[in-house]
Every structure is written in C-alpha cells, then in structure tokens.
Amino acid sequence: RCFSLIGCVLCRINDDDPALFGEKVTLKQQNLTVHYLCLLTSCGVYQRGKENEGILGFLVDDIRQEVRRSSHLTCVSCKKKGACVGCNVRSCRQMVHFPCGRNLSFISQFTEPFPSYCKNHAPSQSLSVDPNISLPQSCSVCLDSLDPVLSYSVLKCPSCHASWFHRDCVQRQAFSAGLFFFKCTLCNNKDRFQQEMLRMGIYIPERDASWELESDAYSDLLEVYKHCDSPSCLCEHGRSHSSIRGFVLLCSLQNVKKNTVSNWFLNAAPLLLEIM
C-alpha cells in the first residue's frame, strides 16, 4: 500500500490505493484531494458536471459542501467526525467514512444511485451447491488458502461455484481488468459474474484493462527474428541473410528441395504477416 502526505477531504486518511479506494485526485489550485470512491459513495454529493469539470464531474463547490455537511456526523467505526457514507435503509442511522466501512463489512454498490449498506442490511450470497461436492480451499486469484465459508471477505462465482475469492483479491482483479476483461478466472463467465460482483460491492472501472493501456506493450511480439542461431549455419550468405520477405530460412529446411521450400515460404509468409 502506498501513502501520500495529503489526506482525502472526505475520509481524512492518506492511503493511496486506487484498487481499494479509487484514484486519489488532487486539485492543487483548490487545495483539494479526494478518493474517487469516497465521492461515489458519499450521501450528499452528486456528479452534476461534465467529466472534465471539477473532479471527474464532481464540482468543487459541491465537494466542499459535502465536507461541511459530514463534519457534524460521527463515524461508528473510528468515532471521528466527517462520516459521509450512510446505510441506504432509511431506518438505519449508521454512518462511516468509506475506508472505515470496509472494516465494518459495509457494502457499497457502484451502480447508480451508488447505495451503501451496513452489515445488518447488506446483500449476501447463498451457497446453492450440492453438499457432496468438495469446495475449493484456495482463492482463485492469489491461490492462497481460504476457508470456503461465504462472508464479507470471501466471495464466490455465481456460475461455476468452483471459483472462490478473497474480496480484496477480486477487487484488485476487477481494477486491473476493467469492464471489458473482468470475468471469472475459472469458468470465464463475464455477464453474470460482473452482475454478482457489482451486487456484492466490487468496483469495476469502466475502462479497458490496465495492460491494454500501456503504450507499445506488445511491440516485442511484432518483431521478426532475423538471425540464425544454429551452431553450424548452412547459409552461404551468413547468419543474417534473408531472401524471402524478411524471414530467416531455418537450417533444418536446407535439406528439403529448394523449390519446395521456396513455394512453402511464398504461401506462408503472407499469412504469418497477417497474424503478426
């Protein structure tokens, strides 16, 4: 976990862990720093602007107003002021900071209107598995051992029932994979798996996977090897000689009739280029 010297104006902590708290955004001119998930789950602030206004659509004046509103509310976990996340059940009065809510098994659903629920009112999963079937004993993401008992910290895939996860592990998987690649690690189910994880409070960013966002991430795969590594190269023009569209002719093919080899490369080279 990383730490920043500037604390979030809503939860008052310095933790900088985007997978668990969302991106930590700072507006230097306004002297304002906030976690994105703190904004989404706060009861009194709404995304009234465009994506390029304020902090991802949350206007600065609205954020400051929410800070003033929550400054009178006490968190049931840390007992400090500034609690801005409340249970969505009208009769329930529990209020927490978003990170504190994780310690008390609060579940926030990251679909509009972004409701949160305390432990007593939070959604839960049902086992619905044949008791004779042996349950997995390890997390399908980190592969560390887990006790296959459904709880706030342990979730399962609704489709295959064979994939179980630590909550933090599946949250980090979702943050890395994004909306387009987040799916069950075992059965590869995507739609039903995502719906269930959203219901159980997993935040899935609406973006491409993190590995797809890296520039030239797969550039090495496009390189064609152009050097013969055989201990005894048979090419009379040298190890780097290539006469057919940039491909090095394998020495093991030198024993094949020249016409056959040439025809094979002429037919295969265009296909290989298309693949790459």
PDB file of C-alpha atoms in Angstrom:
ATOM      1  CA  ARG A   1       0.000   0.000   0.000  1.00  0.00           C
ATOM      2  CA  CYS A   2       1.219   3.479  -0.875  1.00  0.00           C
ATOM      3  CA  PHE A   3       0.833   6.588   1.236  1.00  0.00           C
ATOM      4  CA  SER A   4       0.555  10.246   0.269  1.00  0.00           C
ATOM      5  CA  LEU A   5       1.239  13.218   2.511  1.00  0.00           C
ATOM      6  CA  ILE A   6      -2.109  14.766   1.529  1.00  0.00           C
ATOM      7  CA  GLY A   7      -5.263  13.283   3.036  1.00  0.00           C
ATOM      8  CA  CYS A   8      -8.658  12.880   1.398  1.00  0.00           C
ATOM      9  CA  VAL A   9     -11.039  15.665   2.464  1.00  0.00           C
ATOM     10  CA  LEU A  10     -13.864  13.168   2.960  1.00  0.00           C
ATOM     11  CA  CYS A  11     -12.306  10.173   4.738  1.00  0.00           C
ATOM     12  CA  ARG A  12      -9.355  12.122   6.245  1.00  0.00           C
ATOM     13  CA  ILE A  13      -6.803   9.364   5.539  1.00  0.00           C
ATOM     14  CA  ASN A  14      -3.628   9.421   3.450  1.00  0.00           C
ATOM     15  CA  ASP A  15      -3.873   5.956   1.912  1.00  0.00           C
ATOM     16  CA  ASP A  16      -3.261   5.900  -1.822  1.00  0.00           C
ATOM     17  CA  ASP A  17      -4.535   2.521  -3.034  1.00  0.00           C
ATOM     18  CA  PRO A  18      -6.580   3.017  -6.240  1.00  0.00           C
ATOM     19  CA  ALA A  19      -7.869  -0.576  -6.294  1.00  0.00           C
ATOM     20  CA  LEU A  20      -9.486  -0.238  -2.863  1.00  0.00           C
ATOM     21  CA  PHE A  21     -10.293   3.480  -2.622  1.00  0.00           C
ATOM     22  CA  GLY A  22     -10.346   4.630  -6.236  1.00  0.00           C
ATOM     23  CA  GLU A  23      -7.999   7.142  -7.811  1.00  0.00           C
ATOM     24  CA  LYS A  24      -6.736   9.785  -5.418  1.00  0.00           C
ATOM     25  CA  VAL A  25      -7.149  13.089  -7.229  1.00  0.00           C
ATOM     26  CA  THR A  26      -5.630  16.416  -6.190  1.00  0.00           C
ATOM     27  CA  LEU A  27      -6.562  19.877  -7.420  1.00  0.00           C
ATOM     28  CA  LYS A  28      -3.572  21.967  -6.346  1.00  0.00           C
ATOM     29  CA  GLN A  29      -5.126  25.357  -7.047  1.00  0.00           C
ATOM     30  CA  GLN A  30      -8.190  24.499  -4.947  1.00  0.00           C
ATOM     31  CA  ASN A  31      -6.058  22.709  -2.316  1.00  0.00           C
ATOM     32  CA  LEU A  32      -8.387  19.720  -2.588  1.00  0.00           C
ATOM     33  CA  THR A  33      -7.604  15.990  -2.511  1.00  0.00           C
ATOM     34  CA  VAL A  34     -10.191  13.210  -2.530  1.00  0.00           C
ATOM     35  CA  HIS A  35     -10.584   9.498  -3.257  1.00  0.00           C
ATOM     36  CA  TYR A  36     -12.880   8.771  -6.200  1.00  0.00           C
ATOM     37  CA  LEU A  37     -14.796   6.035  -4.334  1.00  0.00           C
ATOM     38  CA  CYS A  38     -15.319   8.370  -1.391  1.00  0.00           C
ATOM     39  CA  LEU A  39     -17.050  10.728  -3.821  1.00  0.00           C
ATOM     40  CA  LEU A  40     -19.192   7.995  -5.382  1.00  0.00           C
ATOM     41  CA  THR A  41     -20.426   6.677  -2.046  1.00  0.00           C
ATOM     42  CA  SER A  42     -20.938   9.965  -0.188  1.00  0.00           C
ATOM     43  CA  CYS A  43     -24.586  10.619   0.587  1.00  0.00           C
ATOM     44  CA  GLY A  44     -24.639  14.346  -0.139  1.00  0.00           C
ATOM     45  CA  VAL A  45     -22.598  14.940  -3.287  1.00  0.00           C
ATOM     46  CA  TYR A  46     -23.588  14.130  -6.859  1.00  0.00           C
ATOM     47  CA  GLN A  47     -21.878  14.189 -10.244  1.00  0.00           C
ATOM     48  CA  ARG A  48     -23.534  17.330 -11.636  1.00  0.00           C
ATOM     49  CA  GLY A  49     -20.767  18.417 -14.004  1.00  0.00           C
ATOM     50  CA  LYS A  50     -19.142  17.016 -17.098  1.00  0.00           C
ATOM     51  CA  GLU A  51     -16.236  14.562 -16.887  1.00  0.00           C
ATOM     52  CA  ASN A  52     -13.690  17.359 -17.385  1.00  0.00           C
ATOM     53  CA  GLU A  53     -15.200  19.602 -14.707  1.00  0.00           C
ATOM     54  CA  GLY A  54     -14.075  19.579 -11.096  1.00  0.00           C
ATOM     55  CA  ILE A  55     -13.014  16.043 -10.165  1.00  0.00           C
ATOM     56  CA  LEU A  56     -14.421  13.691 -12.788  1.00  0.00           C
ATOM     57  CA  GLY A  57     -17.702  15.607 -12.859  1.00  0.00           C
ATOM     58  CA  PHE A  58     -17.965  16.306  -9.132  1.00  0.00           C
ATOM     59  CA  LEU A  59     -17.905  20.094  -8.761  1.00  0.00           C
ATOM     60  CA  VAL A  60     -15.518  21.642  -6.251  1.00  0.00           C
ATOM     61  CA  ASP A  61     -18.252  23.672  -4.506  1.00  0.00           C
ATOM     62  CA  ASP A  62     -20.372  20.527  -4.119  1.00  0.00           C
ATOM     63  CA  ILE A  63     -17.428  18.627  -2.600  1.00  0.00           C
ATOM     64  CA  ARG A  64     -16.742  21.409  -0.111  1.00  0.00           C
ATOM     65  CA  GLN A  65     -20.433  21.481   0.797  1.00  0.00           C
ATOM     66  CA  GLU A  66     -20.325  17.742   1.475  1.00  0.00           C
ATOM     67  CA  VAL A  67     -17.260  18.208   3.677  1.00  0.00           C
ATOM     68  CA  ARG A  68     -19.205  20.794   5.733  1.00  0.00           C
ATOM     69  CA  ARG A  69     -22.282  18.567   5.943  1.00  0.00           C
ATOM     70  CA  SER A  70     -20.386  15.481   7.074  1.00  0.00           C
ATOM     71  CA  SER A  71     -18.233  17.402   9.561  1.00  0.00           C
ATOM     72  CA  HIS A  72     -21.081  17.061  12.082  1.00  0.00           C
ATOM     73  CA  LEU A  73     -21.507  13.300  11.597  1.00  0.00           C
ATOM     74  CA  THR A  74     -19.573  10.739  13.636  1.00  0.00           C
ATOM     75  CA  CYS A  75     -18.189   7.525  12.134  1.00  0.00           C
ATOM     76  CA  VAL A  76     -19.403   4.458  14.048  1.00  0.00           C
ATOM     77  CA  SER A  77     -16.027   2.795  13.431  1.00  0.00           C
ATOM     78  CA  CYS A  78     -13.288   5.324  14.233  1.00  0.00           C
ATOM     79  CA  LYS A  79     -15.572   7.674  16.264  1.00  0.00           C
ATOM     80  CA  LYS A  80     -14.203  10.684  14.373  1.00  0.00           C
ATOM     81  CA  LYS A  81     -16.191  13.364  12.575  1.00  0.00           C
ATOM     82  CA  GLY A  82     -16.632  13.504   8.814  1.00  0.00           C
ATOM     83  CA  ALA A  83     -18.651  10.344   8.193  1.00  0.00           C
ATOM     84  CA  CYS A  84     -20.254  10.759   4.775  1.00  0.00           C
ATOM     85  CA  VAL A  85     -21.342   7.191   3.868  1.00  0.00           C
ATOM     86  CA  GLY A  86     -24.617   6.013   5.350  1.00  0.00           C
ATOM     87  CA  CYS A  87     -26.660   2.829   5.212  1.00  0.00           C
ATOM     88  CA  ASN A  88     -29.307   3.067   2.482  1.00  0.00           C
ATOM     89  CA  VAL A  89     -32.018   1.639   4.745  1.00  0.00           C
ATOM     90  CA  ARG A  90     -33.995   4.672   5.887  1.00  0.00           C
ATOM     91  CA  SER A  91     -34.430   3.499   9.464  1.00  0.00           C
ATOM     92  CA  CYS A  92     -30.715   2.742   9.879  1.00  0.00           C
ATOM     93  CA  ARG A  93     -28.539   5.558  11.242  1.00  0.00           C
ATOM     94  CA  GLN A  94     -25.084   4.051  10.797  1.00  0.00           C
ATOM     95  CA  MET A  95     -22.587   6.453   9.213  1.00  0.00           C
ATOM     96  CA  VAL A  96     -18.952   5.761   8.327  1.00  0.00           C
ATOM     97  CA  HIS A  97     -16.002   7.023   6.335  1.00  0.00           C
ATOM     98  CA  PHE A  98     -15.706   4.858   3.206  1.00  0.00           C
ATOM     99  CA  PRO A  99     -12.435   3.121   4.300  1.00  0.00           C
ATOM    100  CA  CYS A 100     -13.857   2.600   7.795  1.00  0.00           C
ATOM    101  CA  GLY A 101     -16.922   0.995   6.241  1.00  0.00           C
ATOM    102  CA  ARG A 102     -14.713  -1.741   4.808  1.00  0.00           C
ATOM    103  CA  ASN A 103     -13.656  -2.601   8.361  1.00  0.00           C
ATOM    104  CA  LEU A 104     -17.317  -2.904   9.389  1.00  0.00           C
ATOM    105  CA  SER A 105     -18.382  -5.004   6.379  1.00  0.00           C
ATOM    106  CA  PHE A 106     -20.236  -2.149   4.694  1.00  0.00           C
ATOM    107  CA  ILE A 107     -21.110  -2.937   1.077  1.00  0.00           C
ATOM    108  CA  SER A 108     -21.282  -0.105  -1.457  1.00  0.00           C
ATOM    109  CA  GLN A 109     -22.800  -0.878  -4.836  1.00  0.00           C
ATOM    110  CA  PHE A 110     -21.081   1.031  -7.635  1.00  0.00           C
ATOM    111  CA  THR A 111     -24.114   1.444  -9.860  1.00  0.00           C
ATOM    112  CA  GLU A 112     -26.464   4.412  -9.705  1.00  0.00           C
ATOM    113  CA  PRO A 113     -27.593   5.639  -7.243  1.00  0.00           C
ATOM    114  CA  PHE A 114     -24.491   4.123  -5.524  1.00  0.00           C
ATOM    115  CA  PRO A 115     -26.188   2.881  -2.327  1.00  0.00           C
ATOM    116  CA  SER A 116     -24.295   1.551   0.691  1.00  0.00           C
ATOM    117  CA  TYR A 117     -25.482  -0.957   3.268  1.00  0.00           C
ATOM    118  CA  CYS A 118     -24.289  -1.755   6.761  1.00  0.00           C
ATOM    119  CA  LYS A 119     -23.512  -5.318   7.838  1.00  0.00           C
ATOM    120  CA  ASN A 120     -27.071  -5.864   9.084  1.00  0.00           C
ATOM    121  CA  HIS A 121     -28.695  -4.830   5.800  1.00  0.00           C
ATOM    122  CA  ALA A 122     -26.042  -5.770   3.248  1.00  0.00           C
ATOM    123  CA  PRO A 123     -26.742  -8.284   0.451  1.00  0.00           C
ATOM    124  CA  SER A 124     -25.291 -11.762   0.844  1.00  0.00           C
ATOM    125  CA  GLN A 125     -24.561 -14.785  -1.299  1.00  0.00           C
ATOM    126  CA  SER A 126     -26.178 -18.211  -0.984  1.00  0.00           C
ATOM    127  CA  LEU A 127     -24.194 -21.413  -1.282  1.00  0.00           C
ATOM    128  CA  SER A 128     -26.638 -23.336  -3.549  1.00  0.00           C
ATOM    129  CA  VAL A 129     -24.095 -26.097  -4.143  1.00  0.00           C
ATOM    130  CA  ASP A 130     -24.528 -29.827  -3.701  1.00  0.00           C
ATOM    131  CA  PRO A 131     -23.166 -30.569  -0.199  1.00  0.00           C
ATOM    132  CA  ASN A 132     -21.418 -33.633  -1.592  1.00  0.00           C
ATOM    133  CA  ILE A 133     -19.271 -31.517  -3.923  1.00  0.00           C
ATOM    134  CA  SER A 134     -15.904 -30.649  -2.452  1.00  0.00           C
ATOM    135  CA  LEU A 135     -15.400 -26.909  -2.239  1.00  0.00           C
ATOM    136  CA  PRO A 136     -12.141 -25.212  -3.251  1.00  0.00           C
ATOM    137  CA  GLN A 137      -9.718 -24.403  -0.473  1.00  0.00           C
ATOM    138  CA  SER A 138      -7.828 -21.587  -2.171  1.00  0.00           C
ATOM    139  CA  CYS A 139      -8.518 -18.171  -3.670  1.00  0.00           C
ATOM    140  CA  SER A 140      -8.803 -18.350  -7.458  1.00  0.00           C
ATOM    141  CA  VAL A 141      -6.847 -15.102  -7.803  1.00  0.00           C
ATOM    142  CA  CYS A 142      -3.958 -15.219  -5.319  1.00  0.00           C
ATOM    143  CA  LEU A 143      -4.088 -19.045  -4.849  1.00  0.00           C
ATOM    144  CA  ASP A 144      -3.577 -18.648  -1.095  1.00  0.00           C
ATOM    145  CA  SER A 145      -5.683 -20.824   1.149  1.00  0.00           C
ATOM    146  CA  LEU A 146      -9.127 -19.717   2.284  1.00  0.00           C
ATOM    147  CA  ASP A 147     -11.928 -21.174   4.333  1.00  0.00           C
ATOM    148  CA  PRO A 148     -14.814 -21.798   1.860  1.00  0.00           C
ATOM    149  CA  VAL A 149     -17.415 -20.093   4.047  1.00  0.00           C
ATOM    150  CA  LEU A 150     -19.296 -17.206   2.466  1.00  0.00           C
ATOM    151  CA  SER A 151     -18.745 -13.925   4.288  1.00  0.00           C
ATOM    152  CA  TYR A 152     -17.920 -10.291   3.635  1.00  0.00           C
ATOM    153  CA  SER A 153     -14.308 -11.251   2.973  1.00  0.00           C
ATOM    154  CA  VAL A 154     -14.962 -14.385   0.901  1.00  0.00           C
ATOM    155  CA  LEU A 155     -16.992 -14.364  -2.325  1.00  0.00           C
ATOM    156  CA  LYS A 156     -17.754 -16.983  -4.963  1.00  0.00           C
ATOM    157  CA  CYS A 157     -18.597 -17.094  -8.650  1.00  0.00           C
ATOM    158  CA  PRO A 158     -22.379 -17.456  -9.196  1.00  0.00           C
ATOM    159  CA  SER A 159     -21.916 -19.576 -12.314  1.00  0.00           C
ATOM    160  CA  CYS A 160     -19.343 -22.291 -11.752  1.00  0.00           C
ATOM    161  CA  HIS A 161     -19.428 -22.406  -7.911  1.00  0.00           C
ATOM    162  CA  ALA A 162     -15.838 -23.640  -8.088  1.00  0.00           C
ATOM    163  CA  SER A 163     -14.168 -20.240  -8.062  1.00  0.00           C
ATOM    164  CA  TRP A 164     -13.895 -18.558  -4.667  1.00  0.00           C
ATOM    165  CA  PHE A 165     -12.128 -15.299  -3.901  1.00  0.00           C
ATOM    166  CA  HIS A 166     -10.831 -13.079  -1.159  1.00  0.00           C
ATOM    167  CA  ARG A 167     -12.756  -9.810  -1.502  1.00  0.00           C
ATOM    168  CA  ASP A 168      -9.591  -7.729  -1.810  1.00  0.00           C
ATOM    169  CA  CYS A 169      -8.182 -10.109  -4.436  1.00  0.00           C
ATOM    170  CA  VAL A 170     -11.221  -9.982  -6.695  1.00  0.00           C
ATOM    171  CA  GLN A 171     -11.373  -6.205  -6.224  1.00  0.00           C
ATOM    172  CA  ARG A 172      -7.787  -5.845  -7.403  1.00  0.00           C
ATOM    173  CA  GLN A 173      -8.522  -8.162 -10.318  1.00  0.00           C
ATOM    174  CA  ALA A 174     -11.516  -6.006 -11.297  1.00  0.00           C
ATOM    175  CA  PHE A 175      -9.487  -2.806 -11.059  1.00  0.00           C
ATOM    176  CA  SER A 176      -6.773  -4.228 -13.287  1.00  0.00           C
ATOM    177  CA  ALA A 177      -9.018  -5.955 -15.832  1.00  0.00           C
ATOM    178  CA  GLY A 178     -11.624  -3.217 -16.184  1.00  0.00           C
ATOM    179  CA  LEU A 179     -15.154  -3.620 -17.501  1.00  0.00           C
ATOM    180  CA  PHE A 180     -14.140  -5.293 -20.768  1.00  0.00           C
ATOM    181  CA  PHE A 181     -11.905  -8.048 -19.365  1.00  0.00           C
ATOM    182  CA  PHE A 182     -13.203  -8.716 -15.832  1.00  0.00           C
ATOM    183  CA  LYS A 183     -14.549 -12.278 -15.657  1.00  0.00           C
ATOM    184  CA  CYS A 184     -14.380 -15.446 -13.570  1.00  0.00           C
ATOM    185  CA  THR A 185     -10.854 -16.831 -13.534  1.00  0.00           C
ATOM    186  CA  LEU A 186     -12.087 -20.416 -13.893  1.00  0.00           C
ATOM    187  CA  CYS A 187     -15.283 -20.569 -15.975  1.00  0.00           C
ATOM    188  CA  ASN A 188     -14.680 -17.287 -17.867  1.00  0.00           C
ATOM    189  CA  ASN A 189     -18.296 -16.209 -17.350  1.00  0.00           C
ATOM    190  CA  LYS A 190     -18.475 -12.438 -17.735  1.00  0.00           C
ATOM    191  CA  ASP A 191     -22.023 -11.046 -17.636  1.00  0.00           C
ATOM    192  CA  ARG A 192     -23.451 -12.957 -14.702  1.00  0.00           C
ATOM    193  CA  PHE A 193     -20.135 -12.772 -12.836  1.00  0.00           C
ATOM    194  CA  GLN A 194     -19.927  -8.990 -13.187  1.00  0.00           C
ATOM    195  CA  GLN A 195     -23.552  -8.508 -12.105  1.00  0.00           C
ATOM    196  CA  GLU A 196     -22.947 -10.558  -8.967  1.00  0.00           C
ATOM    197  CA  MET A 197     -19.689  -8.807  -8.103  1.00  0.00           C
ATOM    198  CA  LEU A 198     -21.348  -5.397  -8.512  1.00  0.00           C
ATOM    199  CA  ARG A 199     -24.174  -6.530  -6.229  1.00  0.00           C
ATOM    200  CA  MET A 200     -21.612  -7.590  -3.639  1.00  0.00           C
ATOM    201  CA  GLY A 201     -19.790  -4.265  -3.699  1.00  0.00           C
ATOM    202  CA  ILE A 202     -16.930  -4.793  -6.158  1.00  0.00           C
ATOM    203  CA  TYR A 203     -15.955  -1.668  -8.092  1.00  0.00           C
ATOM    204  CA  ILE A 204     -15.385  -2.339 -11.823  1.00  0.00           C
ATOM    205  CA  PRO A 205     -13.837   0.632 -13.675  1.00  0.00           C
ATOM    206  CA  GLU A 206     -15.494   1.469 -16.988  1.00  0.00           C
ATOM    207  CA  ARG A 207     -12.269   1.327 -18.974  1.00  0.00           C
ATOM    208  CA  ASP A 208     -10.019  -1.068 -20.838  1.00  0.00           C
ATOM    209  CA  ALA A 209      -7.674  -3.395 -18.973  1.00  0.00           C
ATOM    210  CA  SER A 210      -4.591  -1.808 -17.440  1.00  0.00           C
ATOM    211  CA  TRP A 211      -2.300  -3.916 -19.629  1.00  0.00           C
ATOM    212  CA  GLU A 212      -4.079  -2.647 -22.750  1.00  0.00           C
ATOM    213  CA  LEU A 213      -3.475   0.971 -21.758  1.00  0.00           C
ATOM    214  CA  GLU A 214       0.322   0.662 -21.805  1.00  0.00           C
ATOM    215  CA  SER A 215       1.833   2.151 -24.933  1.00  0.00           C
ATOM    216  CA  ASP A 216       3.736  -0.354 -27.098  1.00  0.00           C
ATOM    217  CA  ALA A 217       3.015  -3.086 -24.540  1.00  0.00           C
ATOM    218  CA  TYR A 218       3.104  -5.779 -27.243  1.00  0.00           C
ATOM    219  CA  SER A 219       5.712  -4.290 -29.538  1.00  0.00           C
ATOM    220  CA  ASP A 220       8.083  -7.226 -28.932  1.00  0.00           C
ATOM    221  CA  LEU A 221       5.544  -9.599 -30.456  1.00  0.00           C
ATOM    222  CA  LEU A 222       5.731  -7.728 -33.745  1.00  0.00           C
ATOM    223  CA  GLU A 223       9.456  -8.176 -34.134  1.00  0.00           C
ATOM    224  CA  VAL A 224      10.647 -10.793 -36.625  1.00  0.00           C
ATOM    225  CA  TYR A 225      13.709 -12.761 -35.581  1.00  0.00           C
ATOM    226  CA  LYS A 226      16.417 -12.243 -38.194  1.00  0.00           C
ATOM    227  CA  HIS A 227      19.408 -14.197 -37.015  1.00  0.00           C
ATOM    228  CA  CYS A 228      20.264 -17.896 -37.356  1.00  0.00           C
ATOM    229  CA  ASP A 229      21.407 -19.412 -34.044  1.00  0.00           C
ATOM    230  CA  SER A 230      22.394 -22.815 -35.392  1.00  0.00           C
ATOM    231  CA  PRO A 231      25.905 -23.929 -34.283  1.00  0.00           C
ATOM    232  CA  SER A 232      26.588 -24.721 -37.911  1.00  0.00           C
ATOM    233  CA  CYS A 233      24.772 -22.301 -40.211  1.00  0.00           C
ATOM    234  CA  LEU A 234      24.427 -23.663 -43.748  1.00  0.00           C
ATOM    235  CA  CYS A 235      23.655 -20.349 -45.434  1.00  0.00           C
ATOM    236  CA  GLU A 236      26.496 -19.278 -47.695  1.00  0.00           C
ATOM    237  CA  HIS A 237      25.493 -15.608 -47.276  1.00  0.00           C
ATOM    238  CA  GLY A 238      25.761 -15.546 -43.474  1.00  0.00           C
ATOM    239  CA  ARG A 239      23.536 -15.931 -40.433  1.00  0.00           C
ATOM    240  CA  SER A 240      21.521 -12.757 -41.041  1.00  0.00           C
ATOM    241  CA  HIS A 241      20.814 -13.304 -44.716  1.00  0.00           C
ATOM    242  CA  SER A 242      17.159 -13.364 -45.696  1.00  0.00           C
ATOM    243  CA  SER A 243      15.883 -13.657 -49.237  1.00  0.00           C
ATOM    244  CA  ILE A 244      12.144 -14.131 -48.650  1.00  0.00           C
ATOM    245  CA  ARG A 245      10.269 -11.109 -47.186  1.00  0.00           C
ATOM    246  CA  GLY A 246      12.384 -10.702 -44.073  1.00  0.00           C
ATOM    247  CA  PHE A 247      12.283 -14.306 -42.846  1.00  0.00           C
ATOM    248  CA  VAL A 248      15.389 -16.269 -41.962  1.00  0.00           C
ATOM    249  CA  LEU A 249      15.329 -19.691 -43.632  1.00  0.00           C
ATOM    250  CA  LEU A 250      15.761 -22.394 -40.987  1.00  0.00           C
ATOM    251  CA  CYS A 251      18.863 -24.506 -41.484  1.00  0.00           C
ATOM    252  CA  SER A 252      16.853 -27.649 -40.885  1.00  0.00           C
ATOM    253  CA  LEU A 253      14.981 -26.866 -44.106  1.00  0.00           C
ATOM    254  CA  GLN A 254      18.121 -26.726 -46.204  1.00  0.00           C
ATOM    255  CA  ASN A 255      17.875 -30.465 -46.860  1.00  0.00           C
ATOM    256  CA  VAL A 256      14.469 -30.032 -48.461  1.00  0.00           C
ATOM    257  CA  LYS A 257      14.378 -29.387 -52.177  1.00  0.00           C
ATOM    258  CA  LYS A 258      14.864 -25.704 -52.897  1.00  0.00           C
ATOM    259  CA  ASN A 259      11.675 -25.352 -54.929  1.00  0.00           C
ATOM    260  CA  THR A 260       9.534 -26.912 -52.201  1.00  0.00           C
ATOM    261  CA  VAL A 261      10.945 -24.578 -49.553  1.00  0.00           C
ATOM    262  CA  SER A 262      10.512 -21.510 -51.726  1.00  0.00           C
ATOM    263  CA  ASN A 263       6.911 -22.378 -52.510  1.00  0.00           C
ATOM    264  CA  TRP A 264       6.152 -23.004 -48.829  1.00  0.00           C
ATOM    265  CA  PHE A 265       7.541 -19.632 -47.780  1.00  0.00           C
ATOM    266  CA  LEU A 266       5.819 -17.763 -50.567  1.00  0.00           C
ATOM    267  CA  ASN A 267       2.480 -19.225 -49.454  1.00  0.00           C
ATOM    268  CA  ALA A 268       3.036 -18.997 -45.709  1.00  0.00           C
ATOM    269  CA  ALA A 269       4.753 -15.613 -45.424  1.00  0.00           C
ATOM    270  CA  PRO A 270       1.622 -13.507 -46.173  1.00  0.00           C
ATOM    271  CA  LEU A 271      -0.338 -15.462 -43.574  1.00  0.00           C
ATOM    272  CA  LEU A 272       2.379 -15.025 -40.991  1.00  0.00           C
ATOM    273  CA  LEU A 273       2.494 -11.307 -41.660  1.00  0.00           C
ATOM    274  CA  GLU A 274      -1.271 -11.042 -41.198  1.00  0.00           C
ATOM    275  CA  ILE A 275      -1.073 -12.849 -37.864  1.00  0.00           C
ATOM    276  CA  MET A 276       1.634 -10.500 -36.623  1.00  0.00           C
TER     277      MET A 276
END
